[in-house]
PDB file of C-alpha atoms in Angstrom:
ATOM      1  CA  GLN W   1     -11.604 -94.372 -48.387  1.00  0.00           C
ATOM      2  CA  VAL W   2     -12.933 -93.415 -51.176  1.00  0.00           C
ATOM      3  CA  GLN W   3     -15.471 -89.897 -50.982  1.00  0.00           C
ATOM      4  CA  LEU W   4     -17.549 -88.402 -53.657  1.00  0.00           C
ATOM      5  CA  VAL W   5     -18.467 -84.643 -52.281  1.00  0.00           C
ATOM      6  CA  GLU W   6     -21.148 -82.949 -54.244  1.00  0.00           C
ATOM      7  CA  SER W   7     -22.204 -79.023 -53.865  1.00  0.00           C
ATOM      8  CA  GLY W   8     -23.913 -76.403 -55.838  1.00  0.00           C
ATOM      9  CA  GLY W   9     -27.916 -77.725 -55.570  1.00  0.00           C
ATOM     10  CA  GLY W  10     -30.146 -75.305 -54.683  1.00  0.00           C
ATOM     11  CA  LEU W  11     -33.298 -73.556 -55.837  1.00  0.00           C
ATOM     12  CA  VAL W  12     -33.996 -71.721 -58.770  1.00  0.00           C
ATOM     13  CA  GLN W  13     -36.722 -70.771 -61.936  1.00  0.00           C
ATOM     14  CA  ALA W  14     -37.774 -72.767 -64.734  1.00  0.00           C
ATOM     15  CA  GLY W  15     -34.933 -71.110 -67.949  1.00  0.00           C
ATOM     16  CA  GLY W  16     -32.053 -70.264 -65.184  1.00  0.00           C
ATOM     17  CA  SER W  17     -28.728 -72.503 -64.355  1.00  0.00           C
ATOM     18  CA  LEU W  18     -27.239 -74.150 -61.855  1.00  0.00           C
ATOM     19  CA  ARG W  19     -23.018 -75.886 -62.052  1.00  0.00           C
ATOM     20  CA  LEU W  20     -22.833 -78.857 -59.691  1.00  0.00           C
ATOM     21  CA  SER W  21     -19.184 -80.057 -58.476  1.00  0.00           C
ATOM     22  CA  CYS W  22     -17.965 -82.950 -57.469  1.00  0.00           C
ATOM     23  CA  ALA W  23     -14.966 -83.472 -55.031  1.00  0.00           C
ATOM     24  CA  ALA W  24     -13.241 -87.306 -55.071  1.00  0.00           C
ATOM     25  CA  SER W  25     -11.016 -88.588 -52.325  1.00  0.00           C
ATOM     26  CA  GLY W  26      -9.506 -91.542 -51.137  1.00  0.00           C
ATOM     27  CA  ARG W  27      -8.448 -92.997 -54.704  1.00  0.00           C
ATOM     28  CA  THR W  28      -8.018 -91.877 -58.689  1.00  0.00           C
ATOM     29  CA  PHE W  29     -10.806 -91.580 -60.836  1.00  0.00           C
ATOM     30  CA  SER W  30      -8.304 -90.573 -63.639  1.00  0.00           C
ATOM     31  CA  THR W  31      -9.297 -93.692 -65.968  1.00  0.00           C
ATOM     32  CA  ASN W  32     -12.889 -94.019 -64.842  1.00  0.00           C
ATOM     33  CA  THR W  33     -15.853 -92.842 -66.295  1.00  0.00           C
ATOM     34  CA  MET W  34     -17.509 -90.166 -63.659  1.00  0.00           C
ATOM     35  CA  GLY W  35     -21.577 -89.434 -64.102  1.00  0.00           C
ATOM     36  CA  TRP W  36     -24.122 -87.436 -62.626  1.00  0.00           C
ATOM     37  CA  LEU W  37     -27.736 -89.407 -62.045  1.00  0.00           C
ATOM     38  CA  ARG W  38     -30.738 -88.110 -60.626  1.00  0.00           C
ATOM     39  CA  GLN W  39     -33.757 -89.485 -58.409  1.00  0.00           C
ATOM     40  CA  ALA W  40     -37.042 -87.503 -58.062  1.00  0.00           C
ATOM     41  CA  PRO W  41     -39.812 -88.257 -55.068  1.00  0.00           C
ATOM     42  CA  GLY W  42     -41.133 -91.251 -55.693  1.00  0.00           C
ATOM     43  CA  LYS W  43     -39.002 -92.164 -59.190  1.00  0.00           C
ATOM     44  CA  GLU W  44     -36.164 -94.539 -59.385  1.00  0.00           C
ATOM     45  CA  ARG W  45     -32.732 -93.268 -59.207  1.00  0.00           C
ATOM     46  CA  GLU W  46     -31.801 -92.043 -63.551  1.00  0.00           C
ATOM     47  CA  PHE W  47     -28.824 -91.639 -65.211  1.00  0.00           C
ATOM     48  CA  VAL W  48     -28.207 -88.123 -66.726  1.00  0.00           C
ATOM     49  CA  VAL W  49     -24.448 -87.595 -68.084  1.00  0.00           C
ATOM     50  CA  ALA W  50     -21.058 -89.305 -68.034  1.00  0.00           C
ATOM     51  CA  ILE W  51     -17.739 -88.454 -69.106  1.00  0.00           C
ATOM     52  CA  SER W  52     -14.860 -90.740 -69.684  1.00  0.00           C
ATOM     53  CA  TRP W  53     -11.618 -90.746 -68.837  1.00  0.00           C
ATOM     54  CA  ASN W  54     -10.716 -89.051 -72.504  1.00  0.00           C
ATOM     55  CA  GLY W  55     -13.248 -86.672 -72.297  1.00  0.00           C
ATOM     56  CA  GLY W  56     -15.923 -88.656 -74.050  1.00  0.00           C
ATOM     57  CA  THR W  57     -19.275 -88.203 -73.368  1.00  0.00           C
ATOM     58  CA  TYR W  58     -23.082 -89.652 -72.737  1.00  0.00           C
ATOM     59  CA  ILE W  59     -26.087 -87.538 -72.372  1.00  0.00           C
ATOM     60  CA  ALA W  60     -29.230 -88.330 -71.574  1.00  0.00           C
ATOM     61  CA  ASP W  61     -31.939 -87.489 -73.919  1.00  0.00           C
ATOM     62  CA  SER W  62     -33.993 -85.692 -71.536  1.00  0.00           C
ATOM     63  CA  VAL W  63     -31.227 -82.661 -70.930  1.00  0.00           C
ATOM     64  CA  LYS W  64     -28.960 -82.803 -74.304  1.00  0.00           C
ATOM     65  CA  GLY W  65     -28.213 -79.613 -75.621  1.00  0.00           C
ATOM     66  CA  ARG W  66     -28.720 -78.341 -71.210  1.00  0.00           C
ATOM     67  CA  PHE W  67     -26.601 -79.999 -69.866  1.00  0.00           C
ATOM     68  CA  ILE W  68     -22.610 -79.932 -69.439  1.00  0.00           C
ATOM     69  CA  ILE W  69     -20.588 -82.077 -68.320  1.00  0.00           C
ATOM     70  CA  SER W  70     -16.522 -81.521 -67.342  1.00  0.00           C
ATOM     71  CA  ARG W  71     -13.509 -83.278 -65.451  1.00  0.00           C
ATOM     72  CA  ASP W  72     -10.276 -82.160 -64.277  1.00  0.00           C
ATOM     73  CA  ASN W  73      -7.830 -85.263 -63.378  1.00  0.00           C
ATOM     74  CA  ALA W  74      -5.489 -83.116 -61.808  1.00  0.00           C
ATOM     75  CA  LYS W  75      -8.242 -81.663 -59.345  1.00  0.00           C
ATOM     76  CA  SER W  76     -10.469 -84.977 -59.325  1.00  0.00           C
ATOM     77  CA  THR W  77     -13.343 -83.124 -60.103  1.00  0.00           C
ATOM     78  CA  VAL W  78     -16.083 -83.086 -62.437  1.00  0.00           C
ATOM     79  CA  ALA W  79     -18.936 -80.570 -62.733  1.00  0.00           C
ATOM     80  CA  LEU W  80     -21.956 -80.454 -64.659  1.00  0.00           C
ATOM     81  CA  GLN W  81     -23.732 -76.831 -65.943  1.00  0.00           C
ATOM     82  CA  MET W  82     -27.375 -77.452 -65.704  1.00  0.00           C
ATOM     83  CA  ASN W  83     -28.959 -74.607 -67.758  1.00  0.00           C
ATOM     84  CA  SER W  84     -32.824 -73.888 -69.158  1.00  0.00           C
ATOM     85  CA  LEU W  85     -33.147 -76.003 -66.253  1.00  0.00           C
ATOM     86  CA  LYS W  86     -37.243 -77.067 -66.040  1.00  0.00           C
ATOM     87  CA  PRO W  87     -39.416 -78.219 -62.902  1.00  0.00           C
ATOM     88  CA  GLU W  88     -39.074 -81.619 -64.371  1.00  0.00           C
ATOM     89  CA  ASP W  89     -35.482 -81.765 -63.368  1.00  0.00           C
ATOM     90  CA  THR W  90     -36.102 -81.118 -60.013  1.00  0.00           C
ATOM     91  CA  ALA W  91     -34.254 -83.804 -58.082  1.00  0.00           C
ATOM     92  CA  VAL W  92     -31.239 -85.391 -55.758  1.00  0.00           C
ATOM     93  CA  TYR W  93     -28.652 -85.064 -58.055  1.00  0.00           C
ATOM     94  CA  TYR W  94     -25.706 -87.685 -57.739  1.00  0.00           C
ATOM     95  CA  CYS W  95     -21.886 -87.900 -58.544  1.00  0.00           C
ATOM     96  CA  ALA W  96     -20.577 -91.620 -58.777  1.00  0.00           C
ATOM     97  CA  ALA W  97     -17.702 -92.752 -60.418  1.00  0.00           C
ATOM     98  CA  ASP W  98     -17.377 -96.238 -62.341  1.00  0.00           C
ATOM     99  CA  SER W  99     -15.180 -99.044 -60.721  1.00  0.00           C
ATOM    100  CA  LEU W 100     -14.113-100.362 -64.698  1.00  0.00           C
ATOM    101  CA  PRO W 101     -11.622 -97.977 -65.967  1.00  0.00           C
ATOM    102  CA  GLY W 102     -12.220 -96.744 -69.958  1.00  0.00           C
ATOM    103  CA  ARG W 103     -16.147 -98.320 -69.301  1.00  0.00           C
ATOM    104  CA  LEU W 104     -18.703 -95.535 -70.467  1.00  0.00           C
ATOM    105  CA  THR W 105     -22.188 -96.537 -69.753  1.00  0.00           C
ATOM    106  CA  PRO W 106     -25.473 -95.177 -68.671  1.00  0.00           C
ATOM    107  CA  LEU W 107     -26.003 -98.078 -66.598  1.00  0.00           C
ATOM    108  CA  THR W 108     -26.802 -97.321 -63.074  1.00  0.00           C
ATOM    109  CA  LYS W 109     -25.532 -99.878 -61.841  1.00  0.00           C
ATOM    110  CA  ALA W 110     -22.179 -99.871 -63.016  1.00  0.00           C
ATOM    111  CA  TYR W 111     -21.385 -96.618 -61.234  1.00  0.00           C
ATOM    112  CA  ASP W 112     -20.209 -98.550 -57.833  1.00  0.00           C
ATOM    113  CA  TYR W 113     -19.562 -95.160 -56.089  1.00  0.00           C
ATOM    114  CA  TRP W 114     -21.619 -92.610 -55.025  1.00  0.00           C
ATOM    115  CA  GLY W 115     -21.580 -88.796 -53.058  1.00  0.00           C
ATOM    116  CA  GLN W 116     -24.152 -88.069 -50.697  1.00  0.00           C
ATOM    117  CA  GLY W 117     -26.282 -86.091 -53.258  1.00  0.00           C
ATOM    118  CA  THR W 118     -27.420 -82.624 -53.388  1.00  0.00           C
ATOM    119  CA  GLN W 119     -30.971 -81.300 -54.214  1.00  0.00           C
ATOM    120  CA  VAL W 120     -31.592 -79.251 -56.662  1.00  0.00           C
ATOM    121  CA  THR W 121     -35.344 -77.632 -57.014  1.00  0.00           C
ATOM    122  CA  VAL W 122     -36.554 -76.119 -60.203  1.00  0.00           C
ATOM    123  CA  SER W 123     -39.741 -74.093 -60.045  1.00  0.00           C
ATOM    124  CA  ALA W 124     -42.105 -72.886 -62.075  1.00  0.00           C
TER     125      ALA W 124
END
């Protein structure tokens, strides 16, 4: 059974930082893109950032220069360092994996495996 489990969400003031982690189990994703997507109340789920198997990244303009994604294939983990957080970053953040090896895409529908989500709240 494939599982993606996120951790690290919470409440932070604007300008602060948080680090999210995601641990994968049940299969290896060492050749697959891993990503973070988010969903704010009343809004559609949106792409945030993704990292390919060899370290290539795709970053949404809204978080460019503030969010950094990394992965450790040996540990089957992916992390998201979020800096200079803004109230508009408030959302449930989901770890996700693309089932197609080698593809790097911001398309939400490409991600087939999802975690349960972790809440990030940024206060003004």
